Coordinates of C-alpha atoms and ligand atoms in Angstrom, one line a residue:
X5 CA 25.6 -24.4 -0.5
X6 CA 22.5 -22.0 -1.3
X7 CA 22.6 -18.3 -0.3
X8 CA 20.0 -16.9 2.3
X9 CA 18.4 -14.0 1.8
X10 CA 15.7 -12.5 4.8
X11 CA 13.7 -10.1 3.6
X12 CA 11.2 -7.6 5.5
X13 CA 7.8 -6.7 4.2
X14 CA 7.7 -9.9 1.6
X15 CA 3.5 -10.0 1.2
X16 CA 3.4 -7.6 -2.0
X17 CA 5.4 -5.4 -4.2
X18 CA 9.1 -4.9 -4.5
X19 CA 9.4 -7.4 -1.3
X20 CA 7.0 -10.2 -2.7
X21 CA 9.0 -10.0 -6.4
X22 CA 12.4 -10.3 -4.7
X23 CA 11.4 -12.9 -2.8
X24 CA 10.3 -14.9 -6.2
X25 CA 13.2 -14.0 -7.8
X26 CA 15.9 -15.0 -5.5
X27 CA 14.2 -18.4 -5.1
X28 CA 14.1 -18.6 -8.8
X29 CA 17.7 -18.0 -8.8
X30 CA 18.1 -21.1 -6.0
X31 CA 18.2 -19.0 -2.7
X32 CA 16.4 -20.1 0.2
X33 CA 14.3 -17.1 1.4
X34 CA 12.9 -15.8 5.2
X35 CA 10.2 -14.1 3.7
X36 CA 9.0 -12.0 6.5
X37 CA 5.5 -10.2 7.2
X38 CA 3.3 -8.6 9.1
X39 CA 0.7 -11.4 9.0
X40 CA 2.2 -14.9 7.5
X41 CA -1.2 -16.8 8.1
X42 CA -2.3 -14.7 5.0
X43 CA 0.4 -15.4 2.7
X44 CA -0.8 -17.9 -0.1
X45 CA 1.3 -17.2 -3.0
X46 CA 5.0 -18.0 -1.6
X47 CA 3.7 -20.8 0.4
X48 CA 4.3 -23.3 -2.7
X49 CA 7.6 -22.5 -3.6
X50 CA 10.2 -24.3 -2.3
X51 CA 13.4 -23.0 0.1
X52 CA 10.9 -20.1 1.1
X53 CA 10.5 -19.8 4.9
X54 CA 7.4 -17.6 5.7
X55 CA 7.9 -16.2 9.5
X56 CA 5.6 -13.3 10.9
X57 CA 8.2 -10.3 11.4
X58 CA 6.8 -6.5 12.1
X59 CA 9.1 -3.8 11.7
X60 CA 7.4 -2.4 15.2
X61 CA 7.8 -5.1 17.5
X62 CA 11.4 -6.0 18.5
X63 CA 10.7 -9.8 19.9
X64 CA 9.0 -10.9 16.5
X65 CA 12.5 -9.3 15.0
X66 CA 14.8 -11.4 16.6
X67 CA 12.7 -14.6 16.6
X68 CA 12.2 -14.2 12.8
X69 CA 16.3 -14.1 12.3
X70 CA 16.2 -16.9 14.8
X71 CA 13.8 -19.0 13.3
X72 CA 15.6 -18.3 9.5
X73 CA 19.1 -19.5 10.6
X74 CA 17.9 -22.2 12.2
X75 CA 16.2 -23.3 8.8
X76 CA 18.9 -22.3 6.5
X77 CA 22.1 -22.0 9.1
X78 CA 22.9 -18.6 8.1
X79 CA 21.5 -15.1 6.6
X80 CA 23.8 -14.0 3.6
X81 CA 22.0 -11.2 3.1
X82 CA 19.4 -8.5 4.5
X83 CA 16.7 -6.9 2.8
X84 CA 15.2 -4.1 4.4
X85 CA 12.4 -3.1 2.6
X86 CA 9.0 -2.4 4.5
X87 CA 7.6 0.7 4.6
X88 CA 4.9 3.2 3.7
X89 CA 4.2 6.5 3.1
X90 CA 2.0 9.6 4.5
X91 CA 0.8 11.8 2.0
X92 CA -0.9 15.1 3.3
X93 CA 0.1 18.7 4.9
X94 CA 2.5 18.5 7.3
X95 CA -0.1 20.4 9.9
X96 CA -2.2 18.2 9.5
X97 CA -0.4 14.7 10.5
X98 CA -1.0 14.3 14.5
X99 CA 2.4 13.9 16.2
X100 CA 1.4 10.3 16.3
X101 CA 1.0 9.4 13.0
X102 CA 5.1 10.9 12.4
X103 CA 6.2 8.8 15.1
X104 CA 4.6 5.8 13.3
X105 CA 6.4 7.0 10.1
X106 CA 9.5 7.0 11.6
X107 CA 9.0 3.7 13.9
X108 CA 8.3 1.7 10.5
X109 CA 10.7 3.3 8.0
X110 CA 13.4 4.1 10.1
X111 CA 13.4 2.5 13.5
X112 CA 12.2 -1.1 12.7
X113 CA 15.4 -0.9 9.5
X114 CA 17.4 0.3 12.6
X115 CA 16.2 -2.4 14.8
X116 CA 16.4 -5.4 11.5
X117 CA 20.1 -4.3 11.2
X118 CA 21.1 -4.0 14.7
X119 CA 19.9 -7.6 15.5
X120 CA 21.5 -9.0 12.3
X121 CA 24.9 -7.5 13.1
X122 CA 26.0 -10.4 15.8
X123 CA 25.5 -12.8 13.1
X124 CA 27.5 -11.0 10.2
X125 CA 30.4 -10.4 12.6
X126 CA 30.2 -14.2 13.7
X127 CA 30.4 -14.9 9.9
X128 CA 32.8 -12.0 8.9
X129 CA 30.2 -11.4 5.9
X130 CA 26.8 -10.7 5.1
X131 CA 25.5 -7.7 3.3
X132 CA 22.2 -5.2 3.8
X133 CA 20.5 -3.6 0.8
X134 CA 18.3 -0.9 1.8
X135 CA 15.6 0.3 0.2
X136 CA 15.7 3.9 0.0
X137 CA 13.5 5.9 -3.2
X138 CA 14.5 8.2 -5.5
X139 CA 12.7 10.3 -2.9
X140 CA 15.6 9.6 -0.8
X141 CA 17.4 12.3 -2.6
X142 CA 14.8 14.4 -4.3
X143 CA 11.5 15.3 -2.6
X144 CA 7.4 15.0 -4.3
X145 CA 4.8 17.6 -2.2
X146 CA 3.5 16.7 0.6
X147 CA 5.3 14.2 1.2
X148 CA 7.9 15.2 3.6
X149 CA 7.7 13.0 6.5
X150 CA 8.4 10.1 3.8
X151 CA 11.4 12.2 2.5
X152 CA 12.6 12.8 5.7
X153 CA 12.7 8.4 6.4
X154 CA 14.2 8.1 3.1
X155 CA 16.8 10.7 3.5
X156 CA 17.4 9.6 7.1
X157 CA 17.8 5.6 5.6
X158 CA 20.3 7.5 3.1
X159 CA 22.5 8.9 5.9
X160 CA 22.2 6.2 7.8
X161 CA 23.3 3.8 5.2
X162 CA 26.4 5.6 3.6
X163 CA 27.9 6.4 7.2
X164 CA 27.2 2.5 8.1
X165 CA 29.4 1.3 5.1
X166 CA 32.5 2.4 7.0
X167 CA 32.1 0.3 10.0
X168 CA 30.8 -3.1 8.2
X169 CA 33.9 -2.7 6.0
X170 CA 36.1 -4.0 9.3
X171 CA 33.7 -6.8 10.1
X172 CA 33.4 -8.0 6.4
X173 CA 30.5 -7.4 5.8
X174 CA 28.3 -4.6 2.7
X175 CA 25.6 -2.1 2.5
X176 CA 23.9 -1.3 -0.8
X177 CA 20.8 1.1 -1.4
X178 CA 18.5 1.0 -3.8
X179 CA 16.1 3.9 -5.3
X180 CA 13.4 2.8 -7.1
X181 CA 11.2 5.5 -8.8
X182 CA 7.7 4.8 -9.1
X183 CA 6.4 1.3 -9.2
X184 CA 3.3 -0.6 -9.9
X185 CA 2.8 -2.1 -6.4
X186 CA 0.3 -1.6 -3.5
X187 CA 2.2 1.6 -2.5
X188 CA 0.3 4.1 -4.3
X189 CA -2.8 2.3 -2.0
X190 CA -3.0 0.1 1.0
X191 CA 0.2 1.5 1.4
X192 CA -0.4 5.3 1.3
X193 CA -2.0 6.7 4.8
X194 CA -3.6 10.0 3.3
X195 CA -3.5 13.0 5.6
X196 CA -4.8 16.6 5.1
X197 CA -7.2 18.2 7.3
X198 CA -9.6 21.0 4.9
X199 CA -10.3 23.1 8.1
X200 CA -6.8 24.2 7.3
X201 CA -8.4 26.1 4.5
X202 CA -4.9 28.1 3.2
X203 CA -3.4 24.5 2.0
X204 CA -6.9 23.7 -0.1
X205 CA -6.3 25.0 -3.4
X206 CA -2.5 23.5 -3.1
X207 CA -3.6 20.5 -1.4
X208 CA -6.1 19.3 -3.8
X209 CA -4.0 20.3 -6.7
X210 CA -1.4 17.9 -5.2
X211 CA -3.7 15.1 -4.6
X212 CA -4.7 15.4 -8.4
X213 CA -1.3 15.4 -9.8
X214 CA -0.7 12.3 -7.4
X215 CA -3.4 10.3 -8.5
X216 CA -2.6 10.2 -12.2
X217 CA 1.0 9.4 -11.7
X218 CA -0.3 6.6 -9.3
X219 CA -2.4 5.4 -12.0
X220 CA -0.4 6.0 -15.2
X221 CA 0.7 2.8 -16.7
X222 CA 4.4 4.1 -17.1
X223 CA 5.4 3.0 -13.6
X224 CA 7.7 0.1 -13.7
X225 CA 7.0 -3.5 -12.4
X226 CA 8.6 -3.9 -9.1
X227 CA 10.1 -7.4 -10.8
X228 CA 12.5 -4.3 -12.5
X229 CA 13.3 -3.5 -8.6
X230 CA 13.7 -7.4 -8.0
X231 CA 16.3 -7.3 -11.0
X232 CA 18.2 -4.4 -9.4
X233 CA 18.1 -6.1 -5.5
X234 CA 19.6 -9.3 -7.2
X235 CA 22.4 -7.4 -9.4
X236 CA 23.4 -5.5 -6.3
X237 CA 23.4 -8.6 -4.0
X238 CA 25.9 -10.9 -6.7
X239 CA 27.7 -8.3 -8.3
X240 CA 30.5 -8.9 -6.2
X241 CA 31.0 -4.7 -6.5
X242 CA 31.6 -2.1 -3.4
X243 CA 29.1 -0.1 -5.4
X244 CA 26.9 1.6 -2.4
X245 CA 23.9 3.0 -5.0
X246 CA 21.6 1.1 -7.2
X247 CA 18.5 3.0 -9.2
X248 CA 15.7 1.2 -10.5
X249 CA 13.8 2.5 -13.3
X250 CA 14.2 5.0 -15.8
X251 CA 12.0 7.6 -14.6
X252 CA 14.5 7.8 -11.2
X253 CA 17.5 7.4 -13.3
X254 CA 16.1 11.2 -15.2
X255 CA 15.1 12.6 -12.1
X256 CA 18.2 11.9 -10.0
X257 CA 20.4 13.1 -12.9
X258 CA 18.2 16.9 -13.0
X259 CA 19.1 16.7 -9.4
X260 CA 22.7 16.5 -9.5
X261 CA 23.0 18.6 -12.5
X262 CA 20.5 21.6 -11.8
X263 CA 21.2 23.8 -8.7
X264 CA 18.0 24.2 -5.9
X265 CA 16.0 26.6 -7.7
X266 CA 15.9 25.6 -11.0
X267 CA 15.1 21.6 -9.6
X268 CA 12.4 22.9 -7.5
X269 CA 11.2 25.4 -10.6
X270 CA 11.2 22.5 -13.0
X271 CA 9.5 20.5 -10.2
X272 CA 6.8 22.8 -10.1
X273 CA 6.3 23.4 -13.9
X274 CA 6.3 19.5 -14.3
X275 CA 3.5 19.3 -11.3
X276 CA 1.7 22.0 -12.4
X277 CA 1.9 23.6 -8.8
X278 CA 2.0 27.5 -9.1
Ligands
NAP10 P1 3.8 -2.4 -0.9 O1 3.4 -3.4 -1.9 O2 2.7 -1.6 -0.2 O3 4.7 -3.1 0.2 C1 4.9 -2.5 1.5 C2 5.3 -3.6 2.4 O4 5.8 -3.1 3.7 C3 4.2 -4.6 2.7 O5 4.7 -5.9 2.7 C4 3.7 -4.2 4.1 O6 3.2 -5.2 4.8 C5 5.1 -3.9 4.7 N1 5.0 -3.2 5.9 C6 4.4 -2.0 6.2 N2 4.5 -1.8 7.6 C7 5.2 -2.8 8.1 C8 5.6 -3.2 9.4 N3 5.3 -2.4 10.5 N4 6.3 -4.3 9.6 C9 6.6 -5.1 8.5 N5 6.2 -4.8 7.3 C10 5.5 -3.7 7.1 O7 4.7 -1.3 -1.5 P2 6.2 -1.4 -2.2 O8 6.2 -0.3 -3.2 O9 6.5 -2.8 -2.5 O10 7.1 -0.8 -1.0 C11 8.2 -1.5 -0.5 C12 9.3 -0.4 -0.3 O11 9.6 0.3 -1.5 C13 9.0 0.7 0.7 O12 10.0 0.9 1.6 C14 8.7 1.9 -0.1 O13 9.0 3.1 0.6 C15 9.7 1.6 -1.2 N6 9.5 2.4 -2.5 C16 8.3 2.2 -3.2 C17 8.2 2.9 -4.4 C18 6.9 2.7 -5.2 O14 6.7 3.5 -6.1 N7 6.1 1.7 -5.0 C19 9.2 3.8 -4.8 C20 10.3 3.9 -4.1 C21 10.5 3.2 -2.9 P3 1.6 -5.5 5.0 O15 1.2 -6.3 3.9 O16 1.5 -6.1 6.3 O17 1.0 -4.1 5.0

């Protein structure tokens, strides 16, 4: 019998890749989403079950899983990857805006994973790959409410893999670096407020060195991500990390390797940030 595999965030990127290539590989797929009725691409392949899921709102959580395993009769496995990312000074973010940070990429992987849970017990198997970033162990300016969901999804992860072991069931992560996908965009909620005239000079420094990493044409394909999601979910391996691409693989070694100050020196050299 096919594998299931739901998956959150499916309409671009890393999520609408995976979702391609685990129903190349003769998975049925829940791909989930925000807004289904939009969705034009996955609609003509076949074993791929589009169903409106937001990370945000708990009912269209558990109708989603409902909905898949009705289809398919069970979930095999869980990706959670929706998310997005604030760029800007933290004084600048209203209190709001972190909430909403947190509620997407931390809360709604919570609240995906505690409603799956019944169903892997039930089954004494089933596995969740999280997607974390390389910026789940390293940290980019300005960015540190995204840092501080990734690291959180890191935590929350490794410490999960303890308890799932009794049930039967996996966690894996994954840590892409950067990717050619609507990220760098749509999905990029750009914060910094110039009446806070001491960040300027830094700020707009940042935002410079951003946009030409965001637009060079080294960043990988998220079908490289796809790759990685697929090896983790078949290897048949306890491994609990996975990195995708090379530019993570570098940075994540200089992290382990180099102590605080000389990371964060060669951080700033590399950025250009004095
Ligand atoms: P993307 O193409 O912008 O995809 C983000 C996805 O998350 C979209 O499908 C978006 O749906 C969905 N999403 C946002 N808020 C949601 C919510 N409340 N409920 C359900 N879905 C929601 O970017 P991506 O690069 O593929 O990002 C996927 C994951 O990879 C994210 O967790 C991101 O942090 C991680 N990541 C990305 C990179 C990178 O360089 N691209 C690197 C490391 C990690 P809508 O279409 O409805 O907006």
């Amino acid at each position: 019998m096919s594998k299931t595999i739901l998956i959150t965030g499916a309409s671009s990127g890393i999520g609408k890749a995976t979702a391609k290539k685990f129903q190349a590989k003769g998975w049925n797929v829940i791909a989930t989403m925000r807004n289904p009725e939009k969705e034009n691409e996955l609609t003509s392949l076949e074993n791929v079950f589009i169903t409106k899921l937001d990370v945000q709102d708990l009912t269209s959580i558990t109708s989603a899983i409902e909905e898949g395993i009705d289809k398919f009769g069970k979930i095999d496995v869980v990706l959670n990857n929706a998310g997005y990312g604030i760029l800007g000074t933290f004084e600048s973010v209203a209190r709001e805006n972190v909430s909403r940070q947190f509620d997407v990429n931390v809360l709604g992987l919570f609240d995906v994973t505690r409603a799956v849970l019944p169903h892997f017990r039930a089954n004494k198997s089933g596995m969740f790959i999280n997607i974390s970033s390389v910026g789940g162990k390293t940290t980019f300016p300005m960015m540190q409410l995204y840092h501080a969901t990734k690291f959180a999804v890191e935590g929350f992860s490794e410490s999960l893999q303890y308890e799932l072991e009794p049930i039967g069931a996996k966690i894996k992560i994954v840590e892409p670096g950067s990717i050619k996908t609507d990220f760098s965009g749509r999905s990029m909620d750009f914060q910094h407020n110039d009446e806070l005239t001491e960040y300027n000079e830094f700020a707009s420094g940042v935002m410079n060195i951003f946009e030409q990493l965001m637009s060079s044409e080294k960043r990988n394909s998220p079908n490289l991500v796809a790759d990685v999601i697929y090896n983790a979910a078949t290897d048949g391996t306890n491994t609990l990390r996975y990195v995708a691409g090379p530019d993570a693989e570098h940075l994540l070694k200089a992290r382990k390797t180099m102590n605080d100050a000389e990371f964060l020196s060669m951080m700033k050299n590399n950025l250009n940030i004095k």
